[in-house]
Coordinates of N, CA and C in Angstrom, one line a residue:
A1299 N 0.8 -1.2 0.0 CA 0.0 0.0 0.0 C 0.9 1.2 0.0
I1300 N 0.4 2.3 -0.6 CA 1.1 3.6 -0.6 C 0.5 4.4 0.5
N1301 N 1.4 5.0 1.3 CA 0.9 5.9 2.4 C 1.6 7.2 2.3
P1302 N 1.1 8.2 3.1 CA 1.7 9.5 3.0 C 3.2 9.5 3.3
I1303 N 3.7 8.6 4.1 CA 5.1 8.6 4.4 C 5.9 8.3 3.1
D1304 N 5.4 7.5 2.2 CA 6.1 7.2 0.9 C 6.3 8.5 0.1
K1305 N 5.3 9.4 0.1 CA 5.4 10.7 -0.6 C 6.4 11.5 0.1
I1306 N 6.5 11.5 1.4 CA 7.5 12.3 2.2 C 8.8 11.8 1.8
R1307 N 9.0 10.5 1.7 CA 10.3 9.9 1.4 C 10.7 10.4 0.0
L1308 N 9.8 10.3 -1.0 CA 10.1 10.7 -2.4 C 10.5 12.1 -2.5
S1309 N 10.0 13.0 -1.6 CA 10.3 14.4 -1.7 C 11.6 14.7 -0.9
G1310 N 12.1 13.7 -0.3 CA 13.4 13.9 0.5 C 13.1 14.4 1.9
G1311 N 11.9 14.4 2.4 CA 11.5 14.9 3.7 C 12.1 14.1 4.9
L1312 N 12.6 12.9 4.7 CA 13.2 12.2 5.8 C 14.7 12.2 5.7
S1313 N 15.3 12.8 4.7 CA 16.7 12.7 4.4 C 17.6 13.3 5.6
A1314 N 17.0 14.3 6.3 CA 17.8 14.9 7.4 C 17.9 13.9 8.6
T1315 N 16.9 13.0 8.8 CA 16.9 12.1 9.9 C 17.3 10.7 9.5
I1316 N 16.9 10.3 8.3 CA 17.2 8.9 7.8 C 17.8 9.0 6.4
P1317 N 19.1 9.2 6.3 CA 19.7 9.3 5.0 C 19.6 8.0 4.3
E1318 N 19.3 8.1 3.0 CA 19.2 6.9 2.2 C 19.4 7.2 0.7
P1319 N 20.1 6.3 0.0 CA 20.3 6.5 -1.4 C 19.0 6.3 -2.2
Y1320 N 18.5 7.3 -2.8 CA 17.2 7.2 -3.5 C 17.2 6.1 -4.5
D1321 N 18.3 5.9 -5.3 CA 18.3 5.0 -6.4 C 18.2 3.5 -6.0
T1322 N 18.4 3.2 -4.7 CA 18.3 1.8 -4.2 C 17.1 1.5 -3.3
S1323 N 16.3 2.5 -3.1 CA 15.2 2.4 -2.2 C 13.9 1.9 -2.9
V1324 N 13.2 1.0 -2.3 CA 11.9 0.6 -2.8 C 10.9 1.1 -1.8
L1325 N 9.8 1.8 -2.3 CA 8.8 2.3 -1.4 C 8.0 1.2 -0.7
G1326 N 7.2 1.6 0.3 CA 6.2 0.8 0.9 C 6.6 0.2 2.3
Y1327 N 5.7 0.3 3.2 CA 5.8 -0.3 4.5 C 4.8 -1.4 4.8
D1328 N 3.6 -1.3 4.1 CA 2.5 -2.2 4.4 C 2.5 -3.2 3.2
V1329 N 2.1 -4.5 3.5 CA 2.1 -5.5 2.5 C 1.0 -6.5 2.8
S1330 N 0.6 -7.2 1.8 CA -0.3 -8.4 1.9 C 0.1 -9.3 0.8
G1331 N 0.1 -10.6 1.1 CA 0.5 -11.6 0.1 C 0.4 -13.0 0.6
V1332 N 1.1 -13.9 -0.1 CA 1.1 -15.3 0.2 C 2.5 -15.7 0.6
V1333 N 2.6 -16.5 1.7 CA 3.9 -16.9 2.2 C 4.5 -17.9 1.1
E1334 N 5.7 -17.6 0.7 CA 6.4 -18.4 -0.3 C 7.5 -19.3 0.3
E1335 N 8.0 -18.9 1.4 CA 9.0 -19.7 2.1 C 9.1 -19.3 3.5
V1336 N 9.4 -20.3 4.4 CA 9.6 -20.0 5.8 C 10.9 -20.5 6.3
G1337 N 11.4 -19.9 7.4 CA 12.7 -20.3 8.0 C 12.4 -21.6 8.8
E1338 N 13.5 -22.3 9.1 CA 13.5 -23.6 9.9 C 12.7 -23.5 11.2
K1339 N 12.8 -22.4 11.9 CA 12.3 -22.2 13.2 C 10.8 -21.7 13.2
V1340 N 10.3 -21.4 12.1 CA 9.0 -20.8 12.0 C 7.9 -21.9 12.1
K1341 N 7.0 -21.7 13.1 CA 6.0 -22.7 13.4 C 4.6 -22.2 13.2
D1342 N 4.4 -20.9 13.2 CA 3.1 -20.3 13.1 C 2.6 -20.1 11.7
F1343 N 3.5 -20.1 10.7 CA 3.1 -19.9 9.3 C 3.7 -20.9 8.4
A1344 N 3.0 -21.2 7.3 CA 3.4 -22.2 6.4 C 3.3 -21.6 5.0
V1345 N 4.0 -22.2 4.0 CA 3.9 -21.8 2.6 C 2.5 -21.9 2.2
G1346 N 2.0 -20.9 1.5 CA 0.6 -20.8 1.1 C -0.3 -20.0 2.0
D1347 N 0.1 -19.7 3.2 CA -0.7 -18.8 4.1 C -0.8 -17.4 3.5
E1348 N -2.0 -16.9 3.6 CA -2.3 -15.5 3.2 C -2.1 -14.6 4.4
V1349 N -1.2 -13.6 4.3 CA -0.8 -12.8 5.4 C -0.8 -11.3 5.0
F1350 N -0.7 -10.5 6.1 CA -0.4 -9.0 5.8 C 0.4 -8.5 7.0
A1351 N 1.1 -7.4 6.7 CA 2.1 -6.9 7.7 C 2.4 -5.5 7.5
R1352 N 2.9 -4.9 8.6 CA 3.6 -3.6 8.6 C 5.0 -3.9 9.0
L1353 N 5.9 -3.6 8.1 CA 7.3 -3.9 8.4 C 7.8 -3.1 9.6
N1354 N 8.5 -3.7 10.5 CA 8.9 -3.2 11.8 C 9.8 -2.0 11.6
G1355 N 9.5 -1.0 12.4 CA 10.4 0.2 12.4 C 10.3 0.9 11.1
M1356 N 11.4 1.3 10.6 CA 11.5 2.0 9.3 C 12.0 1.1 8.2
K1357 N 11.9 -0.2 8.3 CA 12.2 -1.1 7.2 C 11.2 -0.8 6.1
L1358 N 11.6 -0.9 4.9 CA 10.7 -0.6 3.8 C 11.0 -1.5 2.7
G1359 N 10.2 -1.4 1.6 CA 10.4 -2.1 0.4 C 9.2 -3.1 0.1
T1360 N 8.0 -2.8 0.6 CA 6.9 -3.7 0.3 C 6.3 -3.6 -1.1
L1361 N 6.7 -2.7 -1.8 CA 6.3 -2.6 -3.2 C 7.1 -3.4 -4.2
A1362 N 8.0 -4.3 -3.6 CA 8.8 -5.2 -4.4 C 8.0 -6.5 -4.7
E1363 N 8.5 -7.3 -5.5 CA 7.8 -8.5 -5.8 C 7.8 -9.5 -4.6
Y1364 N 8.9 -9.5 -3.9 CA 9.0 -10.4 -2.7 C 9.4 -9.5 -1.5
V1365 N 9.0 -9.9 -0.3 CA 9.3 -9.1 0.9 C 9.8 -10.1 2.0
V1366 N 10.8 -9.8 2.7 CA 11.2 -10.7 3.8 C 10.9 -9.9 5.1
C1367 N 10.2 -10.6 6.0 CA 9.9 -10.0 7.3 C 9.9 -11.0 8.4
E1368 N 9.9 -10.5 9.6 CA 9.9 -11.4 10.8 C 8.5 -11.8 11.2
V1369 N 8.4 -13.0 11.8 CA 7.1 -13.5 12.2 C 6.3 -12.6 13.1
P1370 N 6.9 -11.8 14.1 CA 6.0 -10.9 14.9 C 5.4 -9.8 14.1
E1371 N 5.9 -9.6 12.9 CA 5.3 -8.5 12.0 C 4.0 -9.0 11.3
L1372 N 3.9 -10.3 11.1 CA 2.8 -10.9 10.3 C 1.5 -11.2 11.0
A1373 N 0.5 -11.1 10.3 CA -0.9 -11.5 10.8 C -1.5 -12.2 9.6
R1374 N -2.4 -13.2 9.9 CA -3.2 -13.8 8.9 C -4.2 -12.9 8.3
K1375 N -4.3 -12.9 7.0 CA -5.2 -12.1 6.3 C -6.6 -12.6 6.5
P1376 N -7.6 -11.8 7.0 CA -8.9 -12.3 7.1 C -9.4 -12.8 5.7
K1377 N -10.2 -13.9 5.7 CA -10.6 -14.5 4.4 C -11.6 -13.6 3.7
N1378 N -12.3 -12.7 4.5 CA -13.4 -11.9 3.9 C -12.9 -10.6 3.3
I1379 N -11.6 -10.4 3.2 CA -11.1 -9.2 2.6 C -10.0 -9.5 1.5
S1380 N -9.8 -8.6 0.6 CA -8.9 -8.8 -0.5 C -7.4 -8.5 0.0
H1381 N -6.4 -8.8 -0.8 CA -5.1 -8.5 -0.4 C -4.9 -6.9 -0.4
S1382 N -5.6 -6.3 -1.4 CA -5.5 -4.8 -1.4 C -6.1 -4.2 -0.2
Q1383 N -7.2 -4.7 0.3 CA -7.8 -4.2 1.5 C -6.9 -4.5 2.7
A1384 N -6.4 -5.7 2.8 CA -5.5 -6.0 3.9 C -4.3 -5.1 3.9
A1385 N -3.7 -4.8 2.8 CA -2.5 -4.0 2.7 C -2.8 -2.6 3.2
A1386 N -4.0 -2.2 3.1 CA -4.4 -0.8 3.5 C -4.6 -0.6 5.0
I1387 N -4.5 -1.7 5.8 CA -4.8 -1.7 7.2 C -3.6 -1.4 8.1
P1388 N -2.4 -1.9 7.9 CA -1.4 -1.8 9.0 C -1.1 -0.4 9.5
L1389 N -0.7 0.5 8.6 CA -0.2 1.8 9.1 C -1.4 2.6 9.7
V1390 N -2.5 2.6 9.0 CA -3.7 3.4 9.6 C -4.2 2.7 10.9
G1391 N -4.2 1.4 10.9 CA -4.6 0.7 12.1 C -3.7 0.9 13.3
L1392 N -2.4 0.9 13.1 CA -1.5 1.1 14.2 C -1.5 2.6 14.6
T1393 N -1.7 3.5 13.7 CA -1.8 4.9 14.0 C -3.0 5.1 14.9
A1394 N -4.1 4.6 14.5 CA -5.4 4.7 15.2 C -5.3 4.1 16.6
L1395 N -4.8 2.9 16.7 CA -4.7 2.2 17.9 C -3.7 3.0 18.9
Q1396 N -2.6 3.4 18.4 CA -1.7 4.1 19.3 C -2.3 5.4 19.8
A1397 N -3.0 6.2 18.9 CA -3.6 7.4 19.3 C -4.7 7.1 20.4
L1398 N -5.5 6.1 20.2 CA -6.6 5.8 21.1 C -6.0 5.4 22.5
R1399 N -4.9 4.6 22.4 CA -4.3 4.1 23.7 C -3.7 5.3 24.4
K1400 N -3.0 6.2 23.6 CA -2.3 7.3 24.2 C -3.4 8.3 24.8
G1401 N -4.6 8.3 24.2 CA -5.7 9.1 24.7 C -6.4 8.5 25.9
G1402 N -6.0 7.3 26.3 CA -6.6 6.6 27.4 C -8.0 6.0 27.2
V1403 N -8.3 5.7 25.9 CA -9.6 5.1 25.6 C -9.7 3.7 26.2
K1404 N -10.7 3.4 26.9 CA -10.9 2.1 27.4 C -12.4 1.8 27.4
E1405 N -12.8 0.7 28.0 CA -14.2 0.3 28.0 C -15.0 1.4 28.7
G1406 N -16.1 1.7 28.1 CA -17.0 2.8 28.7 C -16.6 4.2 28.4
S1407 N -15.5 4.4 27.7 CA -15.1 5.8 27.3 C -16.0 6.4 26.3
K1408 N -16.1 7.8 26.4 CA -16.7 8.6 25.4 C -15.6 9.2 24.6
V1409 N -15.6 9.1 23.3 CA -14.5 9.5 22.4 C -14.9 10.4 21.3
F1410 N -14.1 11.4 21.0 CA -14.3 12.2 19.8 C -13.1 11.9 18.9
I1411 N -13.5 11.5 17.7 CA -12.5 11.2 16.6 C -12.7 12.1 15.4
P1412 N -11.9 13.2 15.3 CA -12.1 14.0 14.1 C -11.7 13.3 12.8
G1413 N -12.4 13.7 11.7 CA -12.1 13.1 10.4 C -12.5 11.7 10.3
G1414 N -13.6 11.3 10.8 CA -14.0 9.9 10.8 C -14.2 9.2 9.5
A1415 N -14.2 9.9 8.4 CA -14.4 9.2 7.1 C -13.0 9.0 6.4
G1416 N -11.9 9.5 7.0 CA -10.6 9.2 6.5 C -10.1 7.9 6.8
G1417 N -8.9 7.5 6.3 CA -8.3 6.2 6.6 C -8.1 5.9 8.1
V1418 N -7.4 6.8 8.8 CA -7.2 6.6 10.2 C -8.5 6.8 11.0
G1419 N -9.3 7.8 10.7 CA -10.5 8.0 11.4 C -11.5 6.8 11.3
S1420 N -11.7 6.3 10.2 CA -12.7 5.2 10.0 C -12.2 3.9 10.7
I1421 N -10.9 3.7 10.8 CA -10.4 2.5 11.5 C -10.5 2.8 13.0
A1422 N -10.2 4.1 13.4 CA -10.2 4.5 14.8 C -11.6 4.3 15.4
I1423 N -12.6 4.6 14.6 CA -14.0 4.4 15.1 C -14.2 2.9 15.4
Q1424 N -13.8 2.1 14.5 CA -14.0 0.6 14.7 C -13.2 0.1 15.8
I1425 N -12.0 0.5 16.0 CA -11.1 0.0 17.1 C -11.7 0.5 18.4
A1426 N -12.1 1.8 18.5 CA -12.7 2.3 19.7 C -13.9 1.5 20.1
K1427 N -14.8 1.3 19.2 CA -16.1 0.6 19.5 C -15.9 -0.9 19.7
K1428 N -15.2 -1.6 18.8 CA -15.2 -3.0 18.9 C -14.1 -3.6 19.8
M1429 N -12.9 -3.0 19.7 CA -11.8 -3.6 20.4 C -11.6 -3.0 21.8
L1430 N -11.7 -1.6 21.9 CA -11.5 -1.0 23.2 C -12.9 -0.8 24.0
K1431 N -14.0 -1.1 23.3 CA -15.3 -1.1 23.9 C -15.7 0.3 24.4
A1432 N -15.4 1.3 23.7 CA -15.9 2.7 24.0 C -17.4 2.7 24.0
E1433 N -18.0 3.4 24.9 CA -19.4 3.5 25.0 C -20.0 4.3 23.9
Y1434 N -19.3 5.4 23.6 CA -19.9 6.4 22.7 C -18.7 7.0 21.8
V1435 N -18.9 7.1 20.5 CA -18.0 7.6 19.6 C -18.6 8.7 18.8
C1436 N -18.1 9.9 18.9 CA -18.6 11.0 18.0 C -17.4 11.4 17.1
T1437 N -17.8 11.8 15.9 CA -16.8 12.1 14.8 C -17.3 13.3 14.0
T1438 N -16.4 13.7 13.1 CA -16.8 14.7 12.1 C -16.7 14.1 10.7
A1439 N -17.6 14.6 9.8 CA -17.5 14.1 8.4 C -18.4 15.1 7.6
S1440 N -18.2 15.0 6.3 CA -19.0 15.8 5.4 C -20.3 14.9 5.1
P1441 N -21.4 15.6 4.7 CA -22.6 14.9 4.4 C -22.4 13.9 3.2
G1442 N -23.2 12.9 3.1 CA -23.2 12.0 2.0 C -22.2 10.8 2.3
A1443 N -21.3 10.6 1.4 CA -20.4 9.5 1.5 C -19.6 9.5 2.8
G1444 N -19.2 10.6 3.3 CA -18.4 10.7 4.5 C -19.3 10.3 5.7
T1445 N -20.5 10.7 5.7 CA -21.4 10.3 6.8 C -21.7 8.8 6.7
D1446 N -21.9 8.3 5.5 CA -22.1 6.9 5.3 C -20.9 6.0 5.9
I1447 N -19.7 6.4 5.6 CA -18.5 5.7 6.0 C -18.5 5.6 7.6
C1448 N -18.8 6.8 8.2 CA -18.8 6.8 9.7 C -19.9 6.0 10.3
T1449 N -21.1 6.0 9.7 CA -22.2 5.2 10.2 C -21.8 3.7 10.1
K1450 N -21.3 3.3 8.9 CA -20.9 1.9 8.8 C -19.8 1.5 9.7
A1451 N -18.9 2.4 10.1 CA -17.8 2.1 11.0 C -18.3 2.0 12.4
G1452 N -19.5 2.6 12.7 CA -20.0 2.4 14.1 C -20.1 3.7 14.9
A1453 N -19.9 4.9 14.3 CA -20.0 6.1 15.0 C -21.4 6.3 15.6
D1454 N -21.5 6.8 16.8 CA -22.8 7.1 17.5 C -23.3 8.4 17.0
R1455 N -22.4 9.4 16.8 CA -22.8 10.7 16.4 C -21.9 11.2 15.3
I1456 N -22.4 11.9 14.3 CA -21.6 12.4 13.2 C -21.9 13.9 13.1
I1457 N -20.9 14.7 13.3 CA -21.1 16.2 13.2 C -20.7 16.6 11.8
D1458 N -21.5 17.3 11.1 CA -21.2 17.9 9.7 C -20.3 19.1 9.9
Y1459 N -19.0 18.9 9.7 CA -18.1 19.9 9.9 C -18.2 21.1 9.0
R1460 N -19.0 20.9 7.9 CA -19.2 22.1 7.0 C -20.2 23.1 7.5
S1461 N -21.2 22.6 8.3 CA -22.3 23.5 8.7 C -22.4 23.6 10.3
Q1462 N -21.6 22.8 11.0 CA -21.7 22.8 12.4 C -20.3 23.0 13.0
D1463 N -20.2 23.7 14.1 CA -19.0 23.9 14.9 C -18.8 22.8 15.9
F1464 N -17.9 21.8 15.7 CA -17.9 20.7 16.5 C -17.5 21.1 18.0
V1465 N -16.8 22.2 18.2 CA -16.5 22.6 19.5 C -17.8 23.0 20.3
K1466 N -18.7 23.7 19.6 CA -20.0 24.1 20.2 C -20.9 22.8 20.4
E1467 N -20.8 21.9 19.4 CA -21.6 20.7 19.5 C -21.3 19.8 20.6
L1468 N -20.0 19.7 20.9 CA -19.5 18.8 22.0 C -19.8 19.4 23.3

């Protein structure tokens, strides 16, 4: 999957902190695919397993034909989603989960998630409701498709940021 960090890398935005030769770099941090080979000590995965991953740390190169990664980075791809859908989950999912945990969201919490129709926001709504068991999730979105995405994700309240001031609404 392509993420904003890939665009930042292409523009040289990371060069001050992470020098890298552009001509040898392959973009991508998120991947989904089929296991082609496993190491001798690997017990949890086998050749043919469908998996997805976010490469650990700043390792990159998932837009290559083959990717090597460690077992802790892998998860089984759910059967009801495509590889394209699975590859879109790792970065936004980790971003959402880290933000919700840092914000102290837990069972029974009331949560405000701005930008609920975006990649991180729509996953954050689902993680807050399903995984962390938040009691109430409010978000912002535009009318139409944005509101539909938030409703399907499980938001309890959606504020139309174009016509409502969310600060006053909350």
